[in-house]
Short mmCIF file of C-alpha atoms in Angstrom, two decimals:
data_model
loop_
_atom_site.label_atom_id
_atom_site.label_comp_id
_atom_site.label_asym_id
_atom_site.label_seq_id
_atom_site.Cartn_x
_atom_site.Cartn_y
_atom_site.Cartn_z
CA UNK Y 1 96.54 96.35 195.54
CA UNK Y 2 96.88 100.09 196.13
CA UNK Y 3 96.12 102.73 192.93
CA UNK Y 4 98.34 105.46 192.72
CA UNK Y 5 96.05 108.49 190.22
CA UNK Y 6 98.65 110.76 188.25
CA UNK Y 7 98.23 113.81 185.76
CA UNK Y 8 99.72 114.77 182.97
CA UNK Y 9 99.46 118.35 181.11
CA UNK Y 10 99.97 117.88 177.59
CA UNK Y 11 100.30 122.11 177.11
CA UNK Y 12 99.58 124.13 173.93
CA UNK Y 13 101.08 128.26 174.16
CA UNK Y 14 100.26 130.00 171.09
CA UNK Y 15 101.61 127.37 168.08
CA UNK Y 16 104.00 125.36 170.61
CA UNK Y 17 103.79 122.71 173.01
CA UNK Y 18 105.29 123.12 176.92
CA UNK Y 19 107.27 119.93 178.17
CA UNK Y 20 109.46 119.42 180.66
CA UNK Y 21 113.19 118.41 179.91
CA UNK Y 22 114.57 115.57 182.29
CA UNK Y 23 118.25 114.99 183.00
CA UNK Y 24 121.04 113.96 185.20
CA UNK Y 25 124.77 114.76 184.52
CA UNK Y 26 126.39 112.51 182.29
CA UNK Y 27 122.67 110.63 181.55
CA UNK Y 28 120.80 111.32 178.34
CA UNK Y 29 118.05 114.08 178.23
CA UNK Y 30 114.20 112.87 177.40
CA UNK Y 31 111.09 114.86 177.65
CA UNK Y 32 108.04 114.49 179.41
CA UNK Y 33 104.39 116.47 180.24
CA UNK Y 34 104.04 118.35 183.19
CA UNK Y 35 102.25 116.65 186.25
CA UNK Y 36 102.70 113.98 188.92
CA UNK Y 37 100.52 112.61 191.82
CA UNK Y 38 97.20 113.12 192.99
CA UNK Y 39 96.94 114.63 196.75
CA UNK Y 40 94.76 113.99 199.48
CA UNK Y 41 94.02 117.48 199.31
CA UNK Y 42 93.33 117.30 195.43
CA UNK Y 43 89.46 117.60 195.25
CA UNK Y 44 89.41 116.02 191.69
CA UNK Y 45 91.76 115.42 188.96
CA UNK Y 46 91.54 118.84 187.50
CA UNK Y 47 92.33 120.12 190.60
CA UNK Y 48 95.64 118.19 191.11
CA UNK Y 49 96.38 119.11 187.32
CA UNK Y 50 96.53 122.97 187.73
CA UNK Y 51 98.38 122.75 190.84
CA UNK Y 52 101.19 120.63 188.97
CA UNK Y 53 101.38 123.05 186.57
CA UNK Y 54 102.16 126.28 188.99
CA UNK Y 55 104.21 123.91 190.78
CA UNK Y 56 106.14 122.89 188.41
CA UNK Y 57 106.56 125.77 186.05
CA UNK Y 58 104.46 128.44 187.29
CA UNK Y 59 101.52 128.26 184.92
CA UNK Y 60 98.03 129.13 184.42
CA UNK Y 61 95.98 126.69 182.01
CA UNK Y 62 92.77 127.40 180.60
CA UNK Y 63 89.91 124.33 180.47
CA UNK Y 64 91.28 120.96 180.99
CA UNK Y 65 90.06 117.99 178.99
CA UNK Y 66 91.24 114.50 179.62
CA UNK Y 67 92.12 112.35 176.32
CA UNK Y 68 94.40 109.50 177.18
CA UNK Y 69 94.76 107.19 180.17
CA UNK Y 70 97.44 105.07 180.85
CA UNK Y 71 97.48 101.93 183.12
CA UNK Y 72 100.79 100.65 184.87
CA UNK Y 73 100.27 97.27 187.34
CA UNK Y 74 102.67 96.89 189.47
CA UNK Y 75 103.56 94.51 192.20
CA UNK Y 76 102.16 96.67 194.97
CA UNK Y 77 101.15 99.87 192.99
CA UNK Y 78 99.22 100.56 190.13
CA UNK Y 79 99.99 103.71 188.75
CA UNK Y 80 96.93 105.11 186.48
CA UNK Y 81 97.77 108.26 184.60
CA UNK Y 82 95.48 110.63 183.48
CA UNK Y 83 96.55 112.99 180.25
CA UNK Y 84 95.01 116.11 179.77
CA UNK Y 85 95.64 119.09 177.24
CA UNK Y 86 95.37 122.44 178.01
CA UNK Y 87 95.94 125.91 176.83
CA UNK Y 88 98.64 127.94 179.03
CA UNK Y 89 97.19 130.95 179.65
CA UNK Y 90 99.89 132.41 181.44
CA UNK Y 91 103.39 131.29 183.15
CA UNK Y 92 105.96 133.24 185.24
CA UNK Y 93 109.11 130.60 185.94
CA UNK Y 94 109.68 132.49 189.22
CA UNK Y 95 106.17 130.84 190.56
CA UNK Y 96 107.73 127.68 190.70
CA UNK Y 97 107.03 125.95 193.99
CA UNK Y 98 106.97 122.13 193.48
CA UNK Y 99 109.28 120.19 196.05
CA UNK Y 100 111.13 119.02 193.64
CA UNK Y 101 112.63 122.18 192.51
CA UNK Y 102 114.79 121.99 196.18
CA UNK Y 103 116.04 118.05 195.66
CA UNK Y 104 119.47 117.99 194.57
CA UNK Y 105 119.00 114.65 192.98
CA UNK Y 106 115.99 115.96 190.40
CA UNK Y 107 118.61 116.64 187.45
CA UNK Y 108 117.43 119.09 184.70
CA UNK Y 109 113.88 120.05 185.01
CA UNK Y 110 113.41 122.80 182.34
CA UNK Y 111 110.36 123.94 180.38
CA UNK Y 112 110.57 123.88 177.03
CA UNK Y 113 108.86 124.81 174.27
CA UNK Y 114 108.49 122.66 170.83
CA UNK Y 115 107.05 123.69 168.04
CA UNK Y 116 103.75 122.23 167.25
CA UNK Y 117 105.04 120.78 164.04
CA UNK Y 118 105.34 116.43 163.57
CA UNK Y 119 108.88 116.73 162.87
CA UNK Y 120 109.60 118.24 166.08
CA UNK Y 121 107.43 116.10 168.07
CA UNK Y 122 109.30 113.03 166.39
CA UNK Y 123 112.02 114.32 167.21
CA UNK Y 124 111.50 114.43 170.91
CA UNK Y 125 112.87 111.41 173.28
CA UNK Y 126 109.50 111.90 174.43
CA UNK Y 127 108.07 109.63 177.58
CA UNK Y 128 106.25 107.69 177.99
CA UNK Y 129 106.22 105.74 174.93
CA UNK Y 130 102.29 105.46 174.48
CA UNK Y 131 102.17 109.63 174.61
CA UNK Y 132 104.84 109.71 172.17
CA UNK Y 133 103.01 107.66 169.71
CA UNK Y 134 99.64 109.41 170.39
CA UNK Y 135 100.98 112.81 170.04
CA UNK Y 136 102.97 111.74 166.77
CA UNK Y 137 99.96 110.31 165.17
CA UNK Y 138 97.83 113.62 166.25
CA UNK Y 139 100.17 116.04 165.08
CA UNK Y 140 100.67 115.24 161.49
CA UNK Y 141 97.50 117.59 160.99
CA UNK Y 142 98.64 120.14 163.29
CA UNK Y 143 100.61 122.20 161.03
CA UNK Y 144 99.44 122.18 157.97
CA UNK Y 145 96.17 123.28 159.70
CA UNK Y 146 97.99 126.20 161.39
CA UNK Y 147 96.04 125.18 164.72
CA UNK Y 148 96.01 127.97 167.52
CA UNK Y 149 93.31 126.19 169.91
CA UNK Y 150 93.12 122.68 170.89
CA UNK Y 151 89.26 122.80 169.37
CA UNK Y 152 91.25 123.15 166.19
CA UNK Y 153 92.76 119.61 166.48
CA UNK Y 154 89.98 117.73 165.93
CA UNK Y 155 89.70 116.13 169.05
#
């Protein structure tokens, strides 16, 4: 059985969270983090995680702590993702480079920015699922703590 290793950037600028909104024409929009597979090249998972993030919106991210992983078995593939969260420390869009930024058939693939409030998280067709939930749960406290770092969140 071969193991596929992906990472995920759950991202925190100033009082909002960074996802990525997915979309085709006529197809509903969802959200999702920022990330995708490990390389070859990737000396460790941290390593693949900030180069996601320029890649795919031309960010900087402060320290990078891991705090959910996700298991997918598949017939040939299991697919183990790694969530992380991060600060952004800085992002210019125009430092996008990931490859799929030049295929045709990617659909929307927008950074956005959500207010790190539960209503807004709820409100989020947010993937995958088991994110969703975790985030939902998590940031109840958020807000009414008025949370600026992640050390903030009690995690």
């Amino acid at each position: 059985m071969k193991v596929r290793h992906n990472v995920r950037a759950v991202l925190l600028d100033g009082g909002q969270l960074v996802f990525l909104r997915r979309g085709w024409p006529g197809g509903t929009s969802y959200y999702t983090t920022v990330g995708g597979g490990v390389e070859a090249e990737d000396v460790n998972l941290e390593a693949a995680l900030r180069r996601e993030v320029m890649e795919e919106i031309g960010a900087t991210i402060g320290p990078a702590s891991e705090f959910l992983t996700l298991t997918e078995p598949g017939d040939k593939v299991t697919v183990i993702q790694h969530f992380f969260r991060a600060d952004v420390l800085d992002m210019d869009l125009s430092r996008r480079s990931g490859p799929e930024l030049d295929d045709p058939d990617t659909g929307d693939f927008s950074p956005v920015r959500v207010a790190l409030d539960a209503s807004a998280v709820r409100a989020l067709e947010l993937h995958p699922p088991e994110l969703a939930d975790y985030l939902r749960e998590h940031a109840e406290n958020w807000g009414a703590r008025g949370v600026a770092r992640w050390s903030d969140l009690g995690w």
